[in-house]
Amino acid sequence: MLLTERCIISSEQQFSIIMNTQYIVAEKGSALTPTATAIPITTSPTDVLIRLKAIAINPADCKMIDHGHRVTSSGPVVAGLDGAGVVEAVGTGVTRFSVGDEVFAQFPAPEGGSFQDFAVVHESMVAKKPATWSFEDAASLPVCYLTALLSLGIGIKMPIPFIKDGPTFGLKPSSVLVLGGSSAVGASAIQLLRLALPTCLILATSSPTHHGHLVDTLGVDAAFDRSSSSLVSDVRQATPCSRGVDAIIDVVGAGRTQKDIFDAFDSASAKRYAQVWTGDAETEVPDGVESTLFRVRDLPQLSGARDVLWALERLLEEGKYKLPLPVRIVGRGFQGLEKGLELMRHGVSGEKLVVTMD
Ligand SMILES: NC(=O)c1ccc[n+]([C@@H]2O[C@H](COP(=O)([O-])OP(=O)(O)OC[C@H]3O[C@@H](n4cnc5c(N)ncnc54)[C@H](OP(=O)(O)O)[C@@H]3O)[C@@H](O)[C@H]2O)c1
């Protein structure tokens, strides 16, 4: 991708239609700055150029902007991992997408994230938006889906039958506890578990206000108050003969503070503990627990990695994958991004923050 010289512009200025506006972070901790650049071009045969119509905010965006997570070079950061929009150009080798397609994608932040009007992304990280879905709903999907997928394939090391050339061998847990069921990643993991293991007992924790969504919409077998003092015994009692669960997926780092949660394991099971990297220290686990820390950047380690967004496109077409969490549109354009980041810094509960771009 090619970016020519940048110039900082005020929000009052009218931007030419042939220019791109990037919402740049010049250095760690600084504010977003709208910056006019040339529209990026597709230089690789596998590139897709997307005009952004909606951008979802992730906790990772704040961590990248405020603390430099993922940032390895000294150049300006273009944050934003999630987005949806319209295809403007495709590389010579792209066959699945054409100009005008409505798509959603995971973007390569911090080098060329979705916090801009136009962005280039590898075709394997793009999927077609269902015609009946809004750009805002579609923008909320990619990162939480991909991270949830890794919680199954890398965290639990289980087969994922709906991914072409995906993992086919491994543990098939009969019960899984998802810590953080009302988070975007947790709500996605619950759906993928149900698809991969239709008869698995799926239990999840959240604040009680989200239990209805977890049970009625996402189909967990039982939801538990994440702050209850009887959480561990309640979880055990929900399993056959109160044996406990075979695996735990912890997407919110709950195990760092809730040490007794490992007592929820069936002592005779594989005791797989899948932990999403949240930016904090890795959770230490008791002897006998098999812990795997992973992040979305580990995707290439998953077999079938190049097909994962295509798989999501198929699941959406077949109505097998739902919007994990309700979407809250927080605003438009630059002001919307600033507001979304500020809301995310204070924490969200059971919803996905999305910004509309024009
Ligand atoms: N390393 C990576 O590649 C990667 C990728 C994606 C996400 N992540 C990380 O994974 C985490 C989750 O991401 P996300 O987008 O899913 O977050 P999110 O939707 O913003 O998470 C908010 C939710 O976390 C829940 N929560 C917080 N502490 C909890 C606890 N102790 N037990 C149960 N639930 C708890 C809250 O539940 P209630 O409101 O119901 O209380 C809230 O609904 C973040 O730290 C994010 O940075 C990392």
mmCIF file of C-alpha atoms and ligand atoms in Angstrom:
data_model
loop_
_atom_site.group_PDB
_atom_site.id
_atom_site.type_symbol
_atom_site.label_atom_id
_atom_site.label_comp_id
_atom_site.label_asym_id
_atom_site.label_seq_id
_atom_site.Cartn_x
_atom_site.Cartn_y
_atom_site.Cartn_z
ATOM 1 C CA MET A 1 0.000 0.000 0.000
ATOM 2 C CA LEU A 2 1.214 3.484 -0.775
ATOM 3 C CA LEU A 3 0.576 6.533 1.361
ATOM 4 C CA THR A 4 1.883 9.875 0.175
ATOM 5 C CA GLU A 5 2.623 12.915 2.318
ATOM 6 C CA ARG A 6 0.271 13.672 5.161
ATOM 7 C CA CYS A 7 -1.101 17.052 6.143
ATOM 8 C CA ILE A 8 -3.103 17.809 9.275
ATOM 9 C CA ILE A 9 -6.492 19.349 8.591
ATOM 10 C CA SER A 10 -9.098 20.882 10.821
ATOM 11 C CA SER A 11 -12.434 19.149 11.277
ATOM 12 C CA GLU A 12 -14.193 22.150 9.677
ATOM 13 C CA GLN A 13 -12.414 21.685 6.367
ATOM 14 C CA GLN A 14 -14.239 19.951 3.554
ATOM 15 C CA PHE A 15 -12.273 16.944 2.334
ATOM 16 C CA SER A 16 -12.000 16.276 -1.351
ATOM 17 C CA ILE A 17 -13.657 13.049 -2.439
ATOM 18 C CA ILE A 18 -10.397 11.856 -3.949
ATOM 19 C CA MET A 19 -8.515 12.205 -0.664
ATOM 20 C CA ASN A 20 -8.386 9.822 2.241
ATOM 21 C CA THR A 21 -8.727 10.989 5.840
ATOM 22 C CA GLN A 22 -6.792 8.958 8.367
ATOM 23 C CA TYR A 23 -7.463 9.397 12.103
ATOM 24 C CA ILE A 24 -3.856 9.191 13.176
ATOM 25 C CA VAL A 25 -2.225 8.814 16.584
ATOM 26 C CA ALA A 26 1.155 10.541 16.269
ATOM 27 C CA GLU A 27 2.620 8.993 19.412
ATOM 28 C CA LYS A 28 1.558 6.811 22.319
ATOM 29 C CA GLY A 29 -1.160 8.482 24.357
ATOM 30 C CA SER A 30 -1.904 11.331 21.963
ATOM 31 C CA ALA A 31 -5.338 12.203 20.586
ATOM 32 C CA LEU A 32 -6.658 11.161 17.181
ATOM 33 C CA THR A 33 -5.737 13.711 14.494
ATOM 34 C CA PRO A 34 -7.634 13.815 11.193
ATOM 35 C CA THR A 35 -4.961 13.818 8.504
ATOM 36 C CA ALA A 36 -5.433 14.075 4.744
ATOM 37 C CA THR A 37 -3.513 11.492 2.739
ATOM 38 C CA ALA A 38 -3.740 9.952 -0.686
ATOM 39 C CA ILE A 39 -6.133 7.057 -1.016
ATOM 40 C CA PRO A 40 -4.154 3.857 -0.448
ATOM 41 C CA ILE A 41 -3.751 1.712 -3.549
ATOM 42 C CA THR A 42 -3.862 -2.038 -4.003
ATOM 43 C CA THR A 43 -0.283 -2.964 -4.816
ATOM 44 C CA SER A 44 -0.521 -6.670 -4.096
ATOM 45 C CA PRO A 45 -2.622 -9.091 -6.178
ATOM 46 C CA THR A 46 -4.411 -10.167 -2.977
ATOM 47 C CA ASP A 47 -5.303 -6.645 -1.759
ATOM 48 C CA VAL A 48 -8.825 -5.295 -1.433
ATOM 49 C CA LEU A 49 -9.438 -1.526 -1.071
ATOM 50 C CA ILE A 50 -12.470 -0.778 1.111
ATOM 51 C CA ARG A 51 -14.296 2.509 1.637
ATOM 52 C CA LEU A 52 -15.323 2.419 5.312
ATOM 53 C CA LYS A 53 -19.004 2.894 6.185
ATOM 54 C CA ALA A 54 -18.865 1.705 9.812
ATOM 55 C CA ILE A 55 -16.117 1.028 12.359
ATOM 56 C CA ALA A 56 -16.426 -0.992 15.564
ATOM 57 C CA ILE A 57 -14.438 -0.013 18.637
ATOM 58 C CA ASN A 58 -12.489 -2.717 20.459
ATOM 59 C CA PRO A 59 -10.695 -2.652 23.824
ATOM 60 C CA ALA A 60 -7.552 -3.309 21.768
ATOM 61 C CA ASP A 61 -7.932 0.085 20.034
ATOM 62 C CA CYS A 62 -7.603 1.912 23.353
ATOM 63 C CA LYS A 63 -4.698 -0.302 24.400
ATOM 64 C CA MET A 64 -2.943 0.420 21.089
ATOM 65 C CA ILE A 65 -3.562 4.178 21.247
ATOM 66 C CA ASP A 66 -3.002 4.731 24.971
ATOM 67 C CA HIS A 67 -0.331 2.131 25.770
ATOM 68 C CA GLY A 68 1.290 1.257 22.451
ATOM 69 C CA HIS A 69 0.123 -2.371 22.416
ATOM 70 C CA ARG A 70 0.993 -4.098 19.097
ATOM 71 C CA VAL A 71 2.972 -1.013 18.011
ATOM 72 C CA THR A 72 6.462 -2.022 16.934
ATOM 73 C CA SER A 73 7.618 0.943 14.846
ATOM 74 C CA SER A 74 7.924 4.660 15.622
ATOM 75 C CA GLY A 75 5.624 5.861 12.833
ATOM 76 C CA PRO A 76 2.090 7.195 13.304
ATOM 77 C CA VAL A 77 -0.547 4.663 14.266
ATOM 78 C CA VAL A 78 -3.759 4.091 12.322
ATOM 79 C CA ALA A 79 -5.769 2.064 14.836
ATOM 80 C CA GLY A 80 -8.964 0.142 14.219
ATOM 81 C CA LEU A 81 -9.240 -3.614 13.750
ATOM 82 C CA ASP A 82 -12.875 -3.875 12.672
ATOM 83 C CA GLY A 83 -14.849 -2.241 9.902
ATOM 84 C CA ALA A 84 -17.405 -2.640 7.136
ATOM 85 C CA GLY A 85 -17.787 -0.837 3.834
ATOM 86 C CA VAL A 86 -17.821 -1.039 0.064
ATOM 87 C CA VAL A 87 -15.101 -2.504 -2.163
ATOM 88 C CA GLU A 88 -13.475 0.259 -4.252
ATOM 89 C CA ALA A 89 -10.702 -1.748 -5.954
ATOM 90 C CA VAL A 90 -9.272 -5.261 -5.982
ATOM 91 C CA GLY A 91 -5.847 -6.709 -6.789
ATOM 92 C CA THR A 92 -5.374 -8.728 -9.952
ATOM 93 C CA GLY A 93 -5.536 -12.058 -8.093
ATOM 94 C CA VAL A 94 -8.699 -11.391 -6.095
ATOM 95 C CA THR A 95 -11.568 -13.586 -7.274
ATOM 96 C CA ARG A 96 -14.078 -13.542 -4.413
ATOM 97 C CA PHE A 97 -14.741 -9.790 -4.394
ATOM 98 C CA SER A 98 -15.667 -7.174 -6.989
ATOM 99 C CA VAL A 99 -15.930 -3.402 -6.939
ATOM 100 C CA GLY A 100 -19.202 -2.427 -5.257
ATOM 101 C CA ASP A 101 -19.460 -5.463 -2.957
ATOM 102 C CA GLU A 102 -20.611 -4.704 0.590
ATOM 103 C CA VAL A 103 -18.123 -6.322 2.945
ATOM 104 C CA PHE A 104 -16.682 -6.396 6.435
ATOM 105 C CA ALA A 105 -13.077 -7.072 7.383
ATOM 106 C CA GLN A 106 -10.368 -7.249 9.972
ATOM 107 C CA PHE A 107 -7.842 -4.484 9.234
ATOM 108 C CA PRO A 108 -4.061 -4.434 9.735
ATOM 109 C CA ALA A 109 -3.707 -1.928 12.577
ATOM 110 C CA PRO A 110 -1.482 -0.235 13.658
ATOM 111 C CA GLU A 111 -0.025 0.161 10.148
ATOM 112 C CA GLY A 112 -3.261 0.573 8.246
ATOM 113 C CA GLY A 113 -6.253 0.062 10.523
ATOM 114 C CA SER A 114 -9.881 0.945 9.925
ATOM 115 C CA PHE A 115 -9.706 4.437 11.485
ATOM 116 C CA GLN A 116 -9.682 6.055 8.042
ATOM 117 C CA ASP A 117 -12.022 6.524 5.094
ATOM 118 C CA PHE A 118 -10.274 4.014 2.807
ATOM 119 C CA ALA A 119 -8.139 1.037 3.847
ATOM 120 C CA VAL A 120 -6.385 -1.853 2.142
ATOM 121 C CA VAL A 121 -6.700 -5.356 3.528
ATOM 122 C CA HIS A 122 -5.682 -8.857 2.470
ATOM 123 C CA GLU A 123 -8.584 -10.691 0.804
ATOM 124 C CA SER A 124 -8.500 -13.520 3.368
ATOM 125 C CA MET A 125 -9.518 -11.008 6.046
ATOM 126 C CA VAL A 126 -12.621 -9.881 4.110
ATOM 127 C CA ALA A 127 -16.149 -11.351 4.005
ATOM 128 C CA LYS A 128 -19.318 -10.322 2.200
ATOM 129 C CA LYS A 129 -21.918 -8.580 4.343
ATOM 130 C CA PRO A 130 -25.337 -10.273 4.351
ATOM 131 C CA ALA A 131 -27.683 -8.059 2.324
ATOM 132 C CA THR A 132 -30.107 -7.673 5.230
ATOM 133 C CA TRP A 133 -27.425 -6.626 7.730
ATOM 134 C CA SER A 134 -26.465 -3.000 8.348
ATOM 135 C CA PHE A 135 -22.832 -1.929 7.928
ATOM 136 C CA GLU A 136 -22.813 -1.169 11.672
ATOM 137 C CA ASP A 137 -23.863 -4.689 12.661
ATOM 138 C CA ALA A 138 -21.398 -6.276 10.218
ATOM 139 C CA ALA A 139 -18.533 -4.078 11.465
ATOM 140 C CA SER A 140 -19.002 -5.494 14.969
ATOM 141 C CA LEU A 141 -18.163 -9.071 13.929
ATOM 142 C CA PRO A 142 -14.572 -9.780 12.855
ATOM 143 C CA VAL A 143 -12.178 -9.432 15.810
ATOM 144 C CA CYS A 144 -14.439 -11.054 18.392
ATOM 145 C CA TYR A 145 -15.230 -13.894 15.966
ATOM 146 C CA LEU A 146 -11.562 -14.489 15.150
ATOM 147 C CA THR A 147 -10.475 -14.382 18.792
ATOM 148 C CA ALA A 148 -13.299 -16.716 19.776
ATOM 149 C CA LEU A 149 -12.300 -19.100 17.003
ATOM 150 C CA LEU A 150 -8.763 -19.209 18.392
ATOM 151 C CA SER A 151 -10.128 -19.936 21.861
ATOM 152 C CA LEU A 152 -11.498 -23.176 20.387
ATOM 153 C CA GLY A 153 -8.710 -24.100 17.969
ATOM 154 C CA ILE A 154 -5.627 -22.953 19.888
ATOM 155 C CA GLY A 155 -6.933 -22.501 23.446
ATOM 156 C CA ILE A 156 -8.890 -25.751 23.871
ATOM 157 C CA LYS A 157 -7.235 -27.450 20.860
ATOM 158 C CA MET A 158 -10.523 -28.882 19.628
ATOM 159 C CA PRO A 159 -11.804 -29.716 16.148
ATOM 160 C CA ILE A 160 -13.601 -26.932 14.262
ATOM 161 C CA PRO A 161 -15.768 -28.659 11.656
ATOM 162 C CA PHE A 162 -17.079 -25.535 9.911
ATOM 163 C CA ILE A 163 -13.612 -24.287 8.849
ATOM 164 C CA LYS A 164 -12.377 -25.669 5.523
ATOM 165 C CA ASP A 165 -9.110 -27.517 6.229
ATOM 166 C CA GLY A 166 -9.528 -26.531 9.898
ATOM 167 C CA PRO A 167 -8.484 -28.593 12.935
ATOM 168 C CA THR A 168 -10.063 -32.049 12.756
ATOM 169 C CA PHE A 169 -8.506 -33.777 15.775
ATOM 170 C CA GLY A 170 -8.319 -32.900 19.440
ATOM 171 C CA LEU A 171 -10.320 -32.736 22.624
ATOM 172 C CA LYS A 172 -14.105 -32.726 22.339
ATOM 173 C CA PRO A 173 -15.071 -31.375 25.753
ATOM 174 C CA SER A 174 -18.448 -32.438 27.089
ATOM 175 C CA SER A 175 -18.702 -29.233 29.161
ATOM 176 C CA VAL A 176 -17.144 -25.765 28.842
ATOM 177 C CA LEU A 177 -17.341 -22.734 31.132
ATOM 178 C CA VAL A 178 -16.988 -19.363 29.370
ATOM 179 C CA LEU A 179 -15.793 -16.610 31.728
ATOM 180 C CA GLY A 180 -17.056 -13.319 30.321
ATOM 181 C CA GLY A 181 -20.124 -14.502 28.396
ATOM 182 C CA SER A 182 -21.438 -10.953 27.911
ATOM 183 C CA SER A 183 -18.188 -9.714 26.362
ATOM 184 C CA ALA A 184 -17.978 -9.563 22.578
ATOM 185 C CA VAL A 185 -15.415 -12.374 22.455
ATOM 186 C CA GLY A 186 -17.322 -14.481 24.989
ATOM 187 C CA ALA A 187 -20.659 -14.135 23.179
ATOM 188 C CA SER A 188 -18.909 -15.175 19.957
ATOM 189 C CA ALA A 189 -17.168 -18.147 21.622
ATOM 190 C CA ILE A 190 -20.495 -19.444 22.955
ATOM 191 C CA GLN A 191 -21.959 -19.501 19.439
ATOM 192 C CA LEU A 192 -18.916 -21.193 17.920
ATOM 193 C CA LEU A 193 -18.845 -23.819 20.684
ATOM 194 C CA ARG A 194 -22.491 -24.633 20.021
ATOM 195 C CA LEU A 195 -21.805 -24.975 16.293
ATOM 196 C CA ALA A 196 -18.737 -27.148 16.787
ATOM 197 C CA LEU A 197 -20.128 -29.296 19.622
ATOM 198 C CA PRO A 198 -23.946 -29.347 19.450
ATOM 199 C CA THR A 199 -24.380 -31.497 22.574
ATOM 200 C CA CYS A 200 -21.734 -29.836 24.745
ATOM 201 C CA LEU A 201 -22.904 -28.366 28.073
ATOM 202 C CA ILE A 202 -22.070 -24.661 27.770
ATOM 203 C CA LEU A 203 -22.014 -22.557 30.933
ATOM 204 C CA ALA A 204 -21.137 -18.862 31.119
ATOM 205 C CA THR A 205 -20.577 -16.056 33.616
ATOM 206 C CA SER A 206 -21.698 -12.433 33.370
ATOM 207 C CA SER A 207 -23.598 -9.840 35.339
ATOM 208 C CA PRO A 208 -27.179 -11.095 35.943
ATOM 209 C CA THR A 209 -28.626 -8.433 33.624
ATOM 210 C CA HIS A 210 -27.198 -10.329 30.618
ATOM 211 C CA HIS A 211 -28.340 -13.835 31.606
ATOM 212 C CA GLY A 212 -31.462 -13.592 29.428
ATOM 213 C CA HIS A 213 -29.376 -12.806 26.327
ATOM 214 C CA LEU A 214 -26.949 -15.621 27.089
ATOM 215 C CA VAL A 215 -29.645 -18.258 27.573
ATOM 216 C CA ASP A 216 -32.408 -17.143 25.200
ATOM 217 C CA THR A 217 -30.382 -15.690 22.302
ATOM 218 C CA LEU A 218 -26.997 -17.408 22.436
ATOM 219 C CA GLY A 219 -28.212 -20.724 23.839
ATOM 220 C CA VAL A 220 -25.980 -21.339 26.868
ATOM 221 C CA ASP A 221 -27.307 -24.085 29.115
ATOM 222 C CA ALA A 222 -26.941 -21.968 32.244
ATOM 223 C CA ALA A 223 -25.624 -18.512 33.102
ATOM 224 C CA PHE A 224 -24.069 -17.546 36.447
ATOM 225 C CA ASP A 225 -23.536 -14.288 38.292
ATOM 226 C CA ARG A 226 -19.859 -13.563 37.833
ATOM 227 C CA SER A 227 -19.686 -11.919 41.292
ATOM 228 C CA SER A 228 -21.486 -14.613 43.281
ATOM 229 C CA SER A 229 -19.583 -16.082 46.227
ATOM 230 C CA SER A 230 -21.079 -19.477 45.367
ATOM 231 C CA LEU A 231 -20.037 -19.327 41.675
ATOM 232 C CA VAL A 232 -17.749 -22.367 41.736
ATOM 233 C CA SER A 233 -20.198 -24.650 43.540
ATOM 234 C CA ASP A 234 -23.070 -23.366 41.355
ATOM 235 C CA VAL A 235 -21.089 -24.235 38.211
ATOM 236 C CA ARG A 236 -20.172 -27.676 39.510
ATOM 237 C CA GLN A 237 -23.788 -28.414 40.412
ATOM 238 C CA ALA A 238 -24.819 -27.630 36.834
ATOM 239 C CA THR A 239 -22.592 -30.438 35.507
ATOM 240 C CA PRO A 240 -23.477 -34.164 35.546
ATOM 241 C CA CYS A 241 -22.891 -35.645 39.046
ATOM 242 C CA SER A 242 -21.402 -32.215 40.002
ATOM 243 C CA ARG A 243 -18.129 -33.397 38.458
ATOM 244 C CA GLY A 244 -17.157 -29.999 37.078
ATOM 245 C CA VAL A 245 -16.223 -28.853 33.567
ATOM 246 C CA ASP A 246 -13.675 -30.194 31.084
ATOM 247 C CA ALA A 247 -12.533 -26.794 29.797
ATOM 248 C CA ILE A 248 -12.645 -23.096 30.656
ATOM 249 C CA ILE A 249 -12.444 -20.248 28.148
ATOM 250 C CA ASP A 250 -11.440 -17.043 29.944
ATOM 251 C CA VAL A 251 -11.781 -14.058 27.621
ATOM 252 C CA VAL A 252 -11.635 -11.349 30.307
ATOM 253 C CA GLY A 253 -8.731 -12.413 32.537
ATOM 254 C CA ALA A 254 -11.188 -13.442 35.267
ATOM 255 C CA GLY A 255 -8.893 -16.198 36.523
ATOM 256 C CA ARG A 256 -6.299 -13.634 37.633
ATOM 257 C CA THR A 257 -8.490 -12.430 40.483
ATOM 258 C CA GLN A 258 -10.894 -15.351 40.863
ATOM 259 C CA LYS A 259 -8.346 -18.010 41.785
ATOM 260 C CA ASP A 260 -10.885 -20.585 43.002
ATOM 261 C CA ILE A 261 -12.401 -20.796 39.513
ATOM 262 C CA PHE A 262 -10.007 -23.654 38.751
ATOM 263 C CA ASP A 263 -11.925 -25.708 41.333
ATOM 264 C CA ALA A 264 -14.729 -25.771 38.744
ATOM 265 C CA PHE A 265 -12.708 -28.278 36.674
ATOM 266 C CA ASP A 266 -13.576 -31.969 36.651
ATOM 267 C CA SER A 267 -10.447 -33.408 38.280
ATOM 268 C CA ALA A 268 -10.525 -36.355 35.857
ATOM 269 C CA SER A 269 -10.717 -34.151 32.744
ATOM 270 C CA ALA A 270 -8.077 -32.620 30.484
ATOM 271 C CA LYS A 271 -8.527 -29.329 32.421
ATOM 272 C CA ARG A 272 -7.883 -27.092 29.416
ATOM 273 C CA TYR A 273 -7.795 -23.381 30.254
ATOM 274 C CA ALA A 274 -7.875 -21.067 27.208
ATOM 275 C CA GLN A 275 -6.915 -17.503 28.104
ATOM 276 C CA VAL A 276 -7.179 -14.535 25.763
ATOM 277 C CA TRP A 277 -4.260 -12.112 26.110
ATOM 278 C CA THR A 278 -5.848 -9.003 27.618
ATOM 279 C CA GLY A 279 -2.645 -6.980 27.916
ATOM 280 C CA ASP A 280 -2.265 -7.861 31.600
ATOM 281 C CA ALA A 281 0.001 -10.496 33.123
ATOM 282 C CA GLU A 282 -0.726 -14.090 32.179
ATOM 283 C CA THR A 283 -2.991 -15.882 34.661
ATOM 284 C CA GLU A 284 -1.059 -18.408 36.720
ATOM 285 C CA VAL A 285 -2.786 -21.753 36.979
ATOM 286 C CA PRO A 286 -2.597 -24.597 39.520
ATOM 287 C CA ASP A 287 -0.629 -27.766 38.735
ATOM 288 C CA GLY A 288 -2.491 -30.074 36.388
ATOM 289 C CA VAL A 289 -4.286 -27.306 34.496
ATOM 290 C CA GLU A 290 -3.211 -27.048 30.839
ATOM 291 C CA SER A 291 -3.198 -23.328 30.109
ATOM 292 C CA THR A 292 -2.784 -21.695 26.689
ATOM 293 C CA LEU A 293 -2.466 -17.934 26.243
ATOM 294 C CA PHE A 294 -3.313 -16.687 22.757
ATOM 295 C CA ARG A 295 -4.102 -13.526 20.815
ATOM 296 C CA VAL A 296 -5.713 -12.788 17.487
ATOM 297 C CA ARG A 297 -2.271 -12.386 15.900
ATOM 298 C CA ASP A 298 -1.826 -16.155 16.427
ATOM 299 C CA LEU A 299 -4.366 -16.814 13.660
ATOM 300 C CA PRO A 300 -1.722 -18.115 11.190
ATOM 301 C CA GLN A 301 -1.080 -21.000 13.646
ATOM 302 C CA LEU A 302 -4.637 -22.274 13.110
ATOM 303 C CA SER A 303 -5.053 -24.761 10.305
ATOM 304 C CA GLY A 304 -7.418 -23.413 7.696
ATOM 305 C CA ALA A 305 -6.574 -19.840 8.743
ATOM 306 C CA ARG A 306 -7.065 -18.414 5.259
ATOM 307 C CA ASP A 307 -10.665 -19.650 5.173
ATOM 308 C CA VAL A 308 -11.898 -18.337 8.503
ATOM 309 C CA LEU A 309 -13.720 -15.204 7.343
ATOM 310 C CA TRP A 310 -15.130 -17.055 4.367
ATOM 311 C CA ALA A 311 -16.445 -19.600 6.893
ATOM 312 C CA LEU A 312 -18.121 -16.774 8.812
ATOM 313 C CA GLU A 313 -19.690 -15.519 5.575
ATOM 314 C CA ARG A 314 -21.193 -18.978 5.021
ATOM 315 C CA LEU A 315 -22.446 -19.215 8.623
ATOM 316 C CA LEU A 316 -24.149 -15.832 8.259
ATOM 317 C CA GLU A 317 -25.713 -16.818 4.924
ATOM 318 C CA GLU A 318 -27.092 -19.983 6.513
ATOM 319 C CA GLY A 319 -28.372 -18.056 9.548
ATOM 320 C CA LYS A 320 -26.179 -20.130 11.866
ATOM 321 C CA TYR A 321 -24.281 -17.222 13.425
ATOM 322 C CA LYS A 322 -26.075 -14.303 15.066
ATOM 323 C CA LEU A 323 -25.008 -10.845 16.048
ATOM 324 C CA PRO A 324 -23.144 -11.722 19.279
ATOM 325 C CA LEU A 325 -24.086 -8.527 21.132
ATOM 326 C CA PRO A 326 -26.472 -5.641 20.514
ATOM 327 C CA VAL A 327 -24.752 -2.817 18.631
ATOM 328 C CA ARG A 328 -24.798 0.727 20.028
ATOM 329 C CA ILE A 329 -24.079 3.383 17.401
ATOM 330 C CA VAL A 330 -22.201 6.083 19.310
ATOM 331 C CA GLY A 331 -21.868 8.737 16.603
ATOM 332 C CA ARG A 332 -20.495 9.586 13.169
ATOM 333 C CA GLY A 333 -17.012 10.155 11.768
ATOM 334 C CA PHE A 334 -14.238 11.749 13.796
ATOM 335 C CA GLN A 335 -16.435 12.781 16.741
ATOM 336 C CA GLY A 336 -17.949 9.310 16.810
ATOM 337 C CA LEU A 337 -14.512 7.680 16.996
ATOM 338 C CA GLU A 338 -13.437 9.989 19.823
ATOM 339 C CA LYS A 339 -16.648 9.296 21.729
ATOM 340 C CA GLY A 340 -16.439 5.546 21.134
ATOM 341 C CA LEU A 341 -12.870 5.402 22.427
ATOM 342 C CA GLU A 342 -13.790 7.422 25.514
ATOM 343 C CA LEU A 343 -16.747 5.140 26.264
ATOM 344 C CA MET A 344 -14.565 2.074 25.775
ATOM 345 C CA ARG A 345 -11.949 3.455 28.193
ATOM 346 C CA HIS A 346 -14.644 3.460 30.885
ATOM 347 C CA GLY A 347 -15.680 -0.092 29.985
ATOM 348 C CA VAL A 348 -18.711 -1.526 28.243
ATOM 349 C CA SER A 349 -21.218 -4.136 29.359
ATOM 350 C CA GLY A 350 -22.936 -6.502 26.970
ATOM 351 C CA GLU A 351 -22.868 -4.262 23.895
ATOM 352 C CA LYS A 352 -20.623 -3.394 20.964
ATOM 353 C CA LEU A 353 -19.769 0.243 20.253
ATOM 354 C CA VAL A 354 -19.862 1.190 16.560
ATOM 355 C CA VAL A 355 -19.268 4.446 14.660
ATOM 356 C CA THR A 356 -20.995 5.322 11.391
ATOM 357 C CA MET A 357 -18.681 6.721 8.674
ATOM 358 C CA ASP A 358 -19.993 8.606 5.661
HETATM 359 N N1 LIG B 1 -5.058 -10.214 22.420
HETATM 360 C C1 LIG B 1 -5.972 -10.206 21.456
HETATM 361 O O1 LIG B 1 -5.699 -10.506 20.302
HETATM 362 C C2 LIG B 1 -7.377 -9.833 21.813
HETATM 363 C C3 LIG B 1 -8.390 -9.848 20.846
HETATM 364 C C4 LIG B 1 -9.690 -9.526 21.233
HETATM 365 C C5 LIG B 1 -9.934 -9.200 22.560
HETATM 366 N N2 LIG B 1 -8.904 -9.185 23.442
HETATM 367 C C6 LIG B 1 -9.134 -8.832 24.843
HETATM 368 O O2 LIG B 1 -10.133 -9.685 25.350
HETATM 369 C C7 LIG B 1 -10.903 -8.988 26.312
HETATM 370 C C8 LIG B 1 -12.361 -9.093 25.912
HETATM 371 O O3 LIG B 1 -12.573 -8.348 24.725
HETATM 372 P P1 LIG B 1 -14.036 -7.935 24.306
HETATM 373 O O4 LIG B 1 -13.988 -7.098 23.124
HETATM 374 O O5 LIG B 1 -14.863 -9.158 24.289
HETATM 375 O O6 LIG B 1 -14.418 -7.080 25.600
HETATM 376 P P2 LIG B 1 -15.729 -6.330 26.019
HETATM 377 O O7 LIG B 1 -16.909 -6.786 25.237
HETATM 378 O O8 LIG B 1 -15.438 -4.884 26.064
HETATM 379 O O9 LIG B 1 -15.848 -6.859 27.543
HETATM 380 C C9 LIG B 1 -16.760 -6.273 28.421
HETATM 381 C C10 LIG B 1 -17.428 -7.392 29.200
HETATM 382 O O10 LIG B 1 -16.476 -8.023 30.061
HETATM 383 C C11 LIG B 1 -17.221 -8.621 31.093
HETATM 384 N N3 LIG B 1 -16.367 -8.906 32.239
HETATM 385 C C12 LIG B 1 -15.386 -8.124 32.753
HETATM 386 N N4 LIG B 1 -14.809 -8.754 33.806
HETATM 387 C C13 LIG B 1 -15.440 -9.940 33.959
HETATM 388 C C14 LIG B 1 -15.312 -11.026 34.878
HETATM 389 N N5 LIG B 1 -14.410 -11.028 35.877
HETATM 390 N N6 LIG B 1 -16.112 -12.102 34.725
HETATM 391 C C15 LIG B 1 -17.032 -12.141 33.732
HETATM 392 N N7 LIG B 1 -17.221 -11.134 32.842
HETATM 393 C C16 LIG B 1 -16.439 -10.046 32.966
HETATM 394 C C17 LIG B 1 -18.311 -7.613 31.409
HETATM 395 O O11 LIG B 1 -19.392 -8.369 31.868
HETATM 396 P P3 LIG B 1 -20.682 -7.791 32.660
HETATM 397 O O12 LIG B 1 -20.932 -6.421 32.125
HETATM 398 O O13 LIG B 1 -21.743 -8.778 32.347
HETATM 399 O O14 LIG B 1 -20.316 -7.746 34.099
HETATM 400 C C18 LIG B 1 -18.562 -6.912 30.058
HETATM 401 O O15 LIG B 1 -19.782 -7.296 29.450
HETATM 402 C C19 LIG B 1 -10.362 -7.547 26.343
HETATM 403 O O16 LIG B 1 -9.416 -7.445 27.394
HETATM 404 C C20 LIG B 1 -9.651 -7.422 25.012
HETATM 405 O O17 LIG B 1 -8.619 -6.474 25.011
HETATM 406 C C21 LIG B 1 -7.646 -9.497 23.114
#
